[in-house]
């Protein structure tokens, strides 16, 4: 489906580079503020690949403000619980009651197919009058007296008072303006979204989000599209990656990584897509996202590992915060960008760091795995000390950012 709008005329207020979820969410948010926004997408058509995505209350709150939550709910699933199990023996370790979670934060926990969420924002942008342009590959960023300019692969240029680089993990803007590199975790993810009937004999929990955590691997399952589809994600440490080999994360490693897991997990592994896999990459946090009138956003600014399921959520929040600071009627972009950077950098640094630590916790082996299981089983189901800092209302200023949780040590306290 080619959903690009006609060729642009005039100079927009904002150019957004990248037509993914973060880019479209930002374009829609800024357009709601009365700004003229142009989106430049490198592909010939707008689209999104992948399978399921989880949207915590800090995101569904934003969707509700946008008037998009009801449509999102109609496209997705509202699970009842989030359950963590040991991948080896299948025993429950802890859970979140997601109905109680909704009462606490005021908005639901939603799971949705990534392409459905992308389509939701695409339709919203089109209806709001965003210029949606495809086959525009941005290869460089330049500063101007009144803003910023992007240079396209075909030699053309476009400029605006503000350029938002929402061009993903392998961002051209990040490479040019920061110059760092991605960080490999040595883990790889396989995904699959299959008809629900394909898994009904595997003792799956259709109404829950379930994550099985095991030594150097984890396995996530939940229903999609009103319960007619089932999403699975298998993540494991690649021995070939650890050994420094180029060809890592291959299907033979997938099978070996989950060979000793419980029946529910092992029965799900043959259903994984085997023609594609995703290396688990992030970047070290950086404190500077704003370079003149070019602002990094989403994975270009703060790509996390997936263990907290906050990657797309943070990108949507970025756009909401940026737009809330951009008052209609000719924003002071320097002030807007200073406010955006002041609040979002620290929050996203916390999420990136916690995602790394959370992944380490999930993948423990030996005595530390047993101690982790013991600590998790002792947790009260209604203890929200580990979620209040991230699932609450998105902060607009640094003073609104809540305090972090206090980590629980895995080593027993000496008597």
PDB file of N, CA and C in Angstrom, residues 37-89:
ATOM      1  N   UNK A  37       4.156  19.541   8.959  1.00  0.00           N
ATOM      2  CA  UNK A  37       5.165  18.494   9.127  1.00  0.00           C
ATOM      3  C   UNK A  37       5.287  17.683   7.849  1.00  0.00           C
ATOM      4  N   UNK A  38       6.515  17.410   7.474  1.00  0.00           N
ATOM      5  CA  UNK A  38       6.828  16.594   6.306  1.00  0.00           C
ATOM      6  C   UNK A  38       7.633  15.386   6.776  1.00  0.00           C
ATOM      7  N   UNK A  39       7.205  14.188   6.394  1.00  0.00           N
ATOM      8  CA  UNK A  39       7.903  12.953   6.741  1.00  0.00           C
ATOM      9  C   UNK A  39       8.617  12.436   5.498  1.00  0.00           C
ATOM     10  N   UNK A  40       9.901  12.128   5.644  1.00  0.00           N
ATOM     11  CA  UNK A  40      10.712  11.567   4.565  1.00  0.00           C
ATOM     12  C   UNK A  40      11.033  10.110   4.901  1.00  0.00           C
ATOM     13  N   UNK A  41      10.516   9.202   4.089  1.00  0.00           N
ATOM     14  CA  UNK A  41      10.725   7.769   4.300  1.00  0.00           C
ATOM     15  C   UNK A  41      11.556   7.207   3.145  1.00  0.00           C
ATOM     16  N   UNK A  42      12.580   6.437   3.468  1.00  0.00           N
ATOM     17  CA  UNK A  42      13.494   5.943   2.441  1.00  0.00           C
ATOM     18  C   UNK A  42      12.880   4.841   1.585  1.00  0.00           C
ATOM     19  N   UNK A  43      11.970   4.060   2.133  1.00  0.00           N
ATOM     20  CA  UNK A  43      11.359   2.969   1.378  1.00  0.00           C
ATOM     21  C   UNK A  43      10.385   3.511   0.327  1.00  0.00           C
ATOM     22  N   UNK A  44      10.026   2.655  -0.620  1.00  0.00           N
ATOM     23  CA  UNK A  44       9.092   3.070  -1.656  1.00  0.00           C
ATOM     24  C   UNK A  44       7.664   3.107  -1.144  1.00  0.00           C
ATOM     25  N   UNK A  45       7.393   2.422  -0.066  1.00  0.00           N
ATOM     26  CA  UNK A  45       6.070   2.449   0.551  1.00  0.00           C
ATOM     27  C   UNK A  45       6.241   2.489   2.066  1.00  0.00           C
ATOM     28  N   UNK A  46       5.274   3.080   2.749  1.00  0.00           N
ATOM     29  CA  UNK A  46       5.271   3.029   4.201  1.00  0.00           C
ATOM     30  C   UNK A  46       4.854   1.630   4.641  1.00  0.00           C
ATOM     31  N   UNK A  47       5.535   1.110   5.638  1.00  0.00           N
ATOM     32  CA  UNK A  47       5.202  -0.206   6.152  1.00  0.00           C
ATOM     33  C   UNK A  47       6.051  -0.527   7.355  1.00  0.00           C
ATOM     34  N   UNK A  48       5.751  -1.646   8.008  1.00  0.00           N
ATOM     35  CA  UNK A  48       6.469  -2.056   9.207  1.00  0.00           C
ATOM     36  C   UNK A  48       6.568  -3.559   9.205  1.00  0.00           C
ATOM     37  N   UNK A  49       7.719  -4.085   9.618  1.00  0.00           N
ATOM     38  CA  UNK A  49       7.909  -5.525   9.701  1.00  0.00           C
ATOM     39  C   UNK A  49       8.000  -5.923  11.171  1.00  0.00           C
ATOM     40  N   UNK A  50       7.869  -7.219  11.411  1.00  0.00           N
ATOM     41  CA  UNK A  50       7.939  -7.709  12.779  1.00  0.00           C
ATOM     42  C   UNK A  50       6.656  -8.405  13.158  1.00  0.00           C
ATOM     43  N   UNK A  51       6.423  -8.516  14.440  1.00  0.00           N
ATOM     44  CA  UNK A  51       5.231  -9.214  14.913  1.00  0.00           C
ATOM     45  C   UNK A  51       4.595  -8.383  16.023  1.00  0.00           C
ATOM     46  N   UNK A  52       4.511  -8.944  17.240  1.00  0.00           N
ATOM     47  CA  UNK A  52       3.800  -8.237  18.300  1.00  0.00           C
ATOM     48  C   UNK A  52       4.630  -7.158  18.969  1.00  0.00           C
ATOM     49  N   UNK A  53       3.914  -6.244  19.618  1.00  0.00           N
ATOM     50  CA  UNK A  53       4.549  -5.180  20.389  1.00  0.00           C
ATOM     51  C   UNK A  53       3.689  -4.935  21.628  1.00  0.00           C
ATOM     52  N   UNK A  54       4.349  -4.626  22.750  1.00  0.00           N
ATOM     53  CA  UNK A  54       3.643  -4.399  24.004  1.00  0.00           C
ATOM     54  C   UNK A  54       3.620  -2.904  24.316  1.00  0.00           C
ATOM     55  N   UNK A  55       2.436  -2.413  24.698  1.00  0.00           N
ATOM     56  CA  UNK A  55       2.263  -0.997  25.010  1.00  0.00           C
ATOM     57  C   UNK A  55       1.790  -0.869  26.461  1.00  0.00           C
ATOM     58  N   UNK A  56       2.688  -0.410  27.315  1.00  0.00           N
ATOM     59  CA  UNK A  56       2.381  -0.235  28.729  1.00  0.00           C
ATOM     60  C   UNK A  56       1.523   1.026  28.929  1.00  0.00           C
ATOM     61  N   UNK A  57       0.999   1.240  30.140  1.00  0.00           N
ATOM     62  CA  UNK A  57       0.120   2.385  30.376  1.00  0.00           C
ATOM     63  C   UNK A  57       0.736   3.738  30.069  1.00  0.00           C
ATOM     64  N   UNK A  58       2.061   3.889  30.186  1.00  0.00           N
ATOM     65  CA  UNK A  58       2.667   5.174  29.842  1.00  0.00           C
ATOM     66  C   UNK A  58       2.507   5.483  28.358  1.00  0.00           C
ATOM     67  N   UNK A  59       2.247   4.470  27.541  1.00  0.00           N
ATOM     68  CA  UNK A  59       2.007   4.680  26.115  1.00  0.00           C
ATOM     69  C   UNK A  59       0.522   4.779  25.797  1.00  0.00           C
ATOM     70  N   UNK A  60      -0.298   3.886  26.375  1.00  0.00           N
ATOM     71  CA  UNK A  60      -1.729   3.941  26.068  1.00  0.00           C
ATOM     72  C   UNK A  60      -2.348   5.245  26.579  1.00  0.00           C
ATOM     73  N   UNK A  61      -1.751   5.853  27.597  1.00  0.00           N
ATOM     74  CA  UNK A  61      -2.178   7.185  28.041  1.00  0.00           C
ATOM     75  C   UNK A  61      -2.012   8.203  26.908  1.00  0.00           C
ATOM     76  N   UNK A  62      -0.878   8.137  26.205  1.00  0.00           N
ATOM     77  CA  UNK A  62      -0.628   9.050  25.090  1.00  0.00           C
ATOM     78  C   UNK A  62      -1.602   8.764  23.945  1.00  0.00           C
ATOM     79  N   UNK A  63      -1.813   7.475  23.628  1.00  0.00           N
ATOM     80  CA  UNK A  63      -2.764   7.130  22.579  1.00  0.00           C
ATOM     81  C   UNK A  63      -4.167   7.646  22.908  1.00  0.00           C
ATOM     82  N   UNK A  64      -4.542   7.588  24.171  1.00  0.00           N
ATOM     83  CA  UNK A  64      -5.845   8.096  24.573  1.00  0.00           C
ATOM     84  C   UNK A  64      -5.932   9.601  24.341  1.00  0.00           C
ATOM     85  N   UNK A  65      -4.888  10.341  24.694  1.00  0.00           N
ATOM     86  CA  UNK A  65      -4.881  11.793  24.458  1.00  0.00           C
ATOM     87  C   UNK A  65      -4.990  12.103  22.969  1.00  0.00           C
ATOM     88  N   UNK A  66      -4.409  11.259  22.131  1.00  0.00           N
ATOM     89  CA  UNK A  66      -4.457  11.450  20.688  1.00  0.00           C
ATOM     90  C   UNK A  66      -5.814  11.054  20.086  1.00  0.00           C
ATOM     91  N   UNK A  67      -6.674  10.419  20.879  1.00  0.00           N
ATOM     92  CA  UNK A  67      -7.935   9.921  20.349  1.00  0.00           C
ATOM     93  C   UNK A  67      -7.792   8.628  19.562  1.00  0.00           C
ATOM     94  N   UNK A  68      -6.710   7.885  19.812  1.00  0.00           N
ATOM     95  CA  UNK A  68      -6.418   6.680  19.047  1.00  0.00           C
ATOM     96  C   UNK A  68      -6.535   5.396  19.866  1.00  0.00           C
ATOM     97  N   UNK A  69      -6.813   5.505  21.156  1.00  0.00           N
ATOM     98  CA  UNK A  69      -6.764   4.315  22.003  1.00  0.00           C
ATOM     99  C   UNK A  69      -7.867   3.323  21.666  1.00  0.00           C
ATOM    100  N   UNK A  70      -9.072   3.801  21.422  1.00  0.00           N
ATOM    101  CA  UNK A  70     -10.167   2.865  21.133  1.00  0.00           C
ATOM    102  C   UNK A  70      -9.875   2.048  19.883  1.00  0.00           C
ATOM    103  N   UNK A  71      -9.322   2.689  18.847  1.00  0.00           N
ATOM    104  CA  UNK A  71      -8.977   1.943  17.641  1.00  0.00           C
ATOM    105  C   UNK A  71      -7.856   0.956  17.920  1.00  0.00           C
ATOM    106  N   UNK A  72      -6.873   1.374  18.710  1.00  0.00           N
ATOM    107  CA  UNK A  72      -5.782   0.463  19.062  1.00  0.00           C
ATOM    108  C   UNK A  72      -6.316  -0.757  19.809  1.00  0.00           C
ATOM    109  N   UNK A  73      -7.230  -0.538  20.736  1.00  0.00           N
ATOM    110  CA  UNK A  73      -7.814  -1.655  21.491  1.00  0.00           C
ATOM    111  C   UNK A  73      -8.580  -2.596  20.571  1.00  0.00           C
ATOM    112  N   UNK A  74      -9.249  -2.036  19.563  1.00  0.00           N
ATOM    113  CA  UNK A  74     -10.001  -2.879  18.636  1.00  0.00           C
ATOM    114  C   UNK A  74      -9.085  -3.731  17.770  1.00  0.00           C
ATOM    115  N   UNK A  75      -7.843  -3.294  17.578  1.00  0.00           N
ATOM    116  CA  UNK A  75      -6.888  -4.020  16.752  1.00  0.00           C
ATOM    117  C   UNK A  75      -6.036  -5.000  17.553  1.00  0.00           C
ATOM    118  N   UNK A  76      -5.952  -4.802  18.867  1.00  0.00           N
ATOM    119  CA  UNK A  76      -5.052  -5.591  19.693  1.00  0.00           C
ATOM    120  C   UNK A  76      -5.768  -6.469  20.692  1.00  0.00           C
ATOM    121  N   UNK A  77      -5.109  -6.712  21.801  1.00  0.00           N
ATOM    122  CA  UNK A  77      -5.624  -7.551  22.879  1.00  0.00           C
ATOM    123  C   UNK A  77      -5.266  -6.887  24.200  1.00  0.00           C
ATOM    124  N   UNK A  78      -6.202  -6.928  25.161  1.00  0.00           N
ATOM    125  CA  UNK A  78      -5.942  -6.473  26.522  1.00  0.00           C
ATOM    126  C   UNK A  78      -5.735  -7.717  27.386  1.00  0.00           C
ATOM    127  N   UNK A  79      -4.492  -8.133  27.611  1.00  0.00           N
ATOM    128  CA  UNK A  79      -4.249  -9.350  28.390  1.00  0.00           C
ATOM    129  C   UNK A  79      -4.631  -9.156  29.854  1.00  0.00           C
ATOM    130  N   UNK A  80      -4.850 -10.263  30.540  1.00  0.00           N
ATOM    131  CA  UNK A  80      -5.276 -10.211  31.937  1.00  0.00           C
ATOM    132  C   UNK A  80      -4.104 -10.183  32.907  1.00  0.00           C
ATOM    133  N   UNK A  81      -3.035 -10.858  32.571  1.00  0.00           N
ATOM    134  CA  UNK A  81      -1.880 -10.951  33.464  1.00  0.00           C
ATOM    135  C   UNK A  81      -0.595 -10.918  32.658  1.00  0.00           C
ATOM    136  N   UNK A  82       0.485 -10.508  33.322  1.00  0.00           N
ATOM    137  CA  UNK A  82       1.825 -10.736  32.808  1.00  0.00           C
ATOM    138  C   UNK A  82       2.480 -11.733  33.753  1.00  0.00           C
ATOM    139  N   UNK A  83       2.846 -12.897  33.234  1.00  0.00           N
ATOM    140  CA  UNK A  83       3.312 -14.000  34.067  1.00  0.00           C
ATOM    141  C   UNK A  83       4.745 -14.342  33.681  1.00  0.00           C
ATOM    142  N   UNK A  84       5.599 -14.467  34.678  1.00  0.00           N
ATOM    143  CA  UNK A  84       6.979 -14.903  34.456  1.00  0.00           C
ATOM    144  C   UNK A  84       7.139 -16.316  34.990  1.00  0.00           C
ATOM    145  N   UNK A  85       7.703 -17.190  34.154  1.00  0.00           N
ATOM    146  CA  UNK A  85       7.919 -18.588  34.520  1.00  0.00           C
ATOM    147  C   UNK A  85       9.377 -18.968  34.294  1.00  0.00           C
ATOM    148  N   UNK A  86       9.820 -19.986  34.993  1.00  0.00           N
ATOM    149  CA  UNK A  86      11.147 -20.536  34.759  1.00  0.00           C
ATOM    150  C   UNK A  86      11.097 -21.356  33.477  1.00  0.00           C
ATOM    151  N   UNK A  87      12.017 -21.100  32.572  1.00  0.00           N
ATOM    152  CA  UNK A  87      11.990 -21.771  31.274  1.00  0.00           C
ATOM    153  C   UNK A  87      12.344 -23.245  31.367  1.00  0.00           C
ATOM    154  N   UNK A  88      13.059 -23.651  32.412  1.00  0.00           N
ATOM    155  CA  UNK A  88      13.465 -25.046  32.512  1.00  0.00           C
ATOM    156  C   UNK A  88      12.366 -25.928  33.086  1.00  0.00           C
ATOM    157  N   UNK A  89      11.742 -25.504  34.198  1.00  0.00           N
ATOM    158  CA  UNK A  89      10.723 -26.354  34.813  1.00  0.00           C
ATOM    159  C   UNK A  89       9.299 -25.842  34.598  1.00  0.00           C
TER     160      UNK A  89
END
